[in-house]
XYZ file of C-alpha atoms in Angstrom:
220
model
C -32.136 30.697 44.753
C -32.622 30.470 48.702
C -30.096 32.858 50.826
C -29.577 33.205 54.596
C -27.165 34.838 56.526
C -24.688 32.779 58.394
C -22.108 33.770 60.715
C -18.854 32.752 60.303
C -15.858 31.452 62.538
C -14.769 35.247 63.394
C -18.137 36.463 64.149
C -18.610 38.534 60.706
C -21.478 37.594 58.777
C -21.807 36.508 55.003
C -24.440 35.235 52.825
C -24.868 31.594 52.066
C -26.585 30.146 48.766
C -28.542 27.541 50.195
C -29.380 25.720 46.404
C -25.109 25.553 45.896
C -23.852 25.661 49.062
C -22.168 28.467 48.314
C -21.063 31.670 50.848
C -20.204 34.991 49.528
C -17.128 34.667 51.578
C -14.970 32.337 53.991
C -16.596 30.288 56.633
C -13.573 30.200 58.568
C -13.731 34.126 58.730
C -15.403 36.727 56.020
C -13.359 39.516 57.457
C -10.048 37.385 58.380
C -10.150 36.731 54.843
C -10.465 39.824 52.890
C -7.873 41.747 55.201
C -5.454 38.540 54.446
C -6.602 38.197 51.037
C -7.359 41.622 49.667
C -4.943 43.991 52.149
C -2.532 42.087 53.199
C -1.671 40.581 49.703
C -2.676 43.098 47.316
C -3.197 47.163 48.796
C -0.669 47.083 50.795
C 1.119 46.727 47.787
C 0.633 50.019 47.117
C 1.597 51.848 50.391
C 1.964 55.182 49.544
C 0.548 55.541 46.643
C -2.808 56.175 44.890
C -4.266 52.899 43.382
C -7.143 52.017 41.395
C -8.917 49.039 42.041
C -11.187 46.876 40.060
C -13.591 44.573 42.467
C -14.658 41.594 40.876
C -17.849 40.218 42.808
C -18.552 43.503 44.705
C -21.627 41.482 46.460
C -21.332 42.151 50.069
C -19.637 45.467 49.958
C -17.113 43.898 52.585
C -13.931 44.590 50.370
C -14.730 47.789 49.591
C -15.713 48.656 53.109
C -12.166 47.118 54.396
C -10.047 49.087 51.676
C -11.994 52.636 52.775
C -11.066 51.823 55.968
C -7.452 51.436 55.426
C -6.865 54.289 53.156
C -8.254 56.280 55.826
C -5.570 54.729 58.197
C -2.910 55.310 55.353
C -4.006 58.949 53.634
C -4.268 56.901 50.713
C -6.086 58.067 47.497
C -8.231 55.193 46.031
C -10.429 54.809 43.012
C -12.569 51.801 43.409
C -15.002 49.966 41.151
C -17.028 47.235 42.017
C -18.760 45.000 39.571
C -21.918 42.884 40.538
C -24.129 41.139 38.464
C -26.569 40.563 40.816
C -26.635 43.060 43.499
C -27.784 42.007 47.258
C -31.085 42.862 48.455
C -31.387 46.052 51.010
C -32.433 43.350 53.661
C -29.562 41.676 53.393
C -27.092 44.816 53.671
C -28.694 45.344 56.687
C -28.403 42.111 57.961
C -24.680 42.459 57.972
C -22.280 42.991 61.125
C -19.521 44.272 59.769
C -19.838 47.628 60.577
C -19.775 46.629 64.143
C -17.081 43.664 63.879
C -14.607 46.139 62.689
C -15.091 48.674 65.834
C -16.253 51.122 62.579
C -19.432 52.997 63.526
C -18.815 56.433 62.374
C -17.990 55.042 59.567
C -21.429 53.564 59.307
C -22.827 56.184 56.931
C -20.065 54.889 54.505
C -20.818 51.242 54.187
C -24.583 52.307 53.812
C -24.049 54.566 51.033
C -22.335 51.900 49.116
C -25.152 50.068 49.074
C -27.110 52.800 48.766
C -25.672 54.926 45.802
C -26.073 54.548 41.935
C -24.958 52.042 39.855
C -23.342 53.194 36.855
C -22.286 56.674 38.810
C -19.037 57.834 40.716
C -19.327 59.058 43.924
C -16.680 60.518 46.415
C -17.081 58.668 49.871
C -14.213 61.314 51.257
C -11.864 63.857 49.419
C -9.353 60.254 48.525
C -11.943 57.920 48.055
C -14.199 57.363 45.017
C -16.538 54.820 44.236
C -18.412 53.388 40.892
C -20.554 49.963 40.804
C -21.413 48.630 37.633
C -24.284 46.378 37.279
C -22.458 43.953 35.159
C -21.343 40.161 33.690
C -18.185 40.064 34.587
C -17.954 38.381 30.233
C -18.952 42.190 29.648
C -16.126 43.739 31.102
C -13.498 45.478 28.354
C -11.462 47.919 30.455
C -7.774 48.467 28.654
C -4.696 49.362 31.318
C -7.201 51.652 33.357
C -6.714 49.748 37.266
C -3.184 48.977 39.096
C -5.115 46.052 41.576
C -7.827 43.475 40.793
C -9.952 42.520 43.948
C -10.856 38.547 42.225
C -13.889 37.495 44.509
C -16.016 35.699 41.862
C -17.722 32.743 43.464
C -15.623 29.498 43.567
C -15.198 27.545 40.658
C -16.992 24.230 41.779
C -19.952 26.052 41.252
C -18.841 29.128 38.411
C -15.812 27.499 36.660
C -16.618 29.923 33.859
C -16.055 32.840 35.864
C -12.410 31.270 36.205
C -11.716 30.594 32.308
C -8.950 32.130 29.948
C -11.679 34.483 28.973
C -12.010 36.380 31.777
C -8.651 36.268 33.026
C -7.536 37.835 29.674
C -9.985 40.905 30.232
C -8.146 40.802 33.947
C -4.852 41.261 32.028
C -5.686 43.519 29.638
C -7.812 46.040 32.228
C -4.399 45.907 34.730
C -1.810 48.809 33.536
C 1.800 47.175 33.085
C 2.679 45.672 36.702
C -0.512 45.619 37.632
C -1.561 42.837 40.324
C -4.055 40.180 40.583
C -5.139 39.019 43.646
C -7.835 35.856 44.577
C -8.331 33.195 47.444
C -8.130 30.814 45.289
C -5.379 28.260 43.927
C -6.046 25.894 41.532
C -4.129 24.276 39.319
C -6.718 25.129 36.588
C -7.067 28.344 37.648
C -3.164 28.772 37.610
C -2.702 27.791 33.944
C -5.647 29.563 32.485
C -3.640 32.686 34.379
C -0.648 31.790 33.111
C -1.913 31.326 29.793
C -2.586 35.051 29.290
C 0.384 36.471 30.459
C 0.437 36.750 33.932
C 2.909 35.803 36.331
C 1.344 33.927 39.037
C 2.381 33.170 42.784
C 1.516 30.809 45.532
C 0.667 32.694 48.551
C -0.239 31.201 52.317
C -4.094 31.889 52.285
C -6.820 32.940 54.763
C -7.553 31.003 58.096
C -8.873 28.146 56.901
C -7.610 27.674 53.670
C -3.450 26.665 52.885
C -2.885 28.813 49.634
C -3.910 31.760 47.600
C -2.765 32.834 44.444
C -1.263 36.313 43.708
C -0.928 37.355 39.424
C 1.507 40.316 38.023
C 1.438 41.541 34.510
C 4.139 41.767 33.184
């Protein structure tokens, strides 16, 4: 399918799926978003504490970029997996700003060697912050009670309602340990059952610039 990259209304870049009209984040603000989103309502959570996270939809590395930069801010010890079914082209990483839009460059050689380092491998990024992609459907994933905070940044469901299904948000449940939290920019009412259907407890959540809710799911 065709990509570009587009800038969006906070001056961070994403990448836009020309065929569905589809970004890999917010128009109204790819940054503004996952700091709302993915900091805001889910890490900082976990002040405090060490946290693993699973990353659903690790695409533009932006989440993972955001959440080293805060547990640098926070001495906070992080293990962090991203999964990504299709992984972004090298052109495209380095056709992204956010390095620069978050006043971050000696932290530069970070967000490159995400991109840059092995699927299917940890890696430390610093002594409290590991790293593992996995090249994977998200269908495929069978983690049991291994992560305390799910990064959900699948693409939306007009165009990927089966990323969104029962299925997969039973595999969410199961891979969270007990209390674990869900977090997504989402908030359907579809979306909200199928969550509710496998256990979790599900909240409504003001959401990112640009969008009135979000949802936010506990186990439990």
């Amino acid at each position: 399918m065709e990509r570009e990259i587009i800038k969006t209304r906070d001056g961070s870049t994403t990448i836009h799926i020309k065929d569905w009209d589809e970004c890999y984040h917010s128009r109204f603000g790819a940054i503004q978003e996952a700091q709302h989103v993915f900091i805001k309502n889910g890490l900082s959570l976990f002040e405090n504490a060490p946290v693993s996270i699973l990353e659903i939809g690790f695409g533009t590395g932006l989440n993972a970029f955001i959440t080293f930069l805060e547990s640098q801010k926070l001495n906070q010890k992080i293990d962090y997996v991203g999964v990504e079914a299709y992984p972004i082209s090298a052109e495209e990483v380095v056709s992204l700003n956010y390095v620069s839009e978050l006043n971050a460059e000696m932290e530069r050689s970070i967000f490159e060697k995400m991109h840059e380092c092995n699927w299917e491998e940890q890696i430390a990024l610093s002594d409290d912050f590991t790293l593992s992609k996995r090249n994977q459907f998200f269908a495929a994933i069978n983690d049991f009670e291994k992560f305390d905070l799910i990064y959900f940044d699948a693409f939306g469901y007009d165009v990927q309602p089966e990323l969104w299904s029962t299925e997969i948000f039973k595999k969410m449940y199961e891979a969270l340990k007990s209390s674990g939290v869900l977090v997504t920019y989402a908030a359907r009412g579809v979306i909200k059952r199928s969550m509710k259907e496998v256990g979790f407890t599900v909240e409504k959540l003001q959401g990112a610039p640009g969008k009135r809710e979000m949802f936010r799911a506990r186990k439990g």
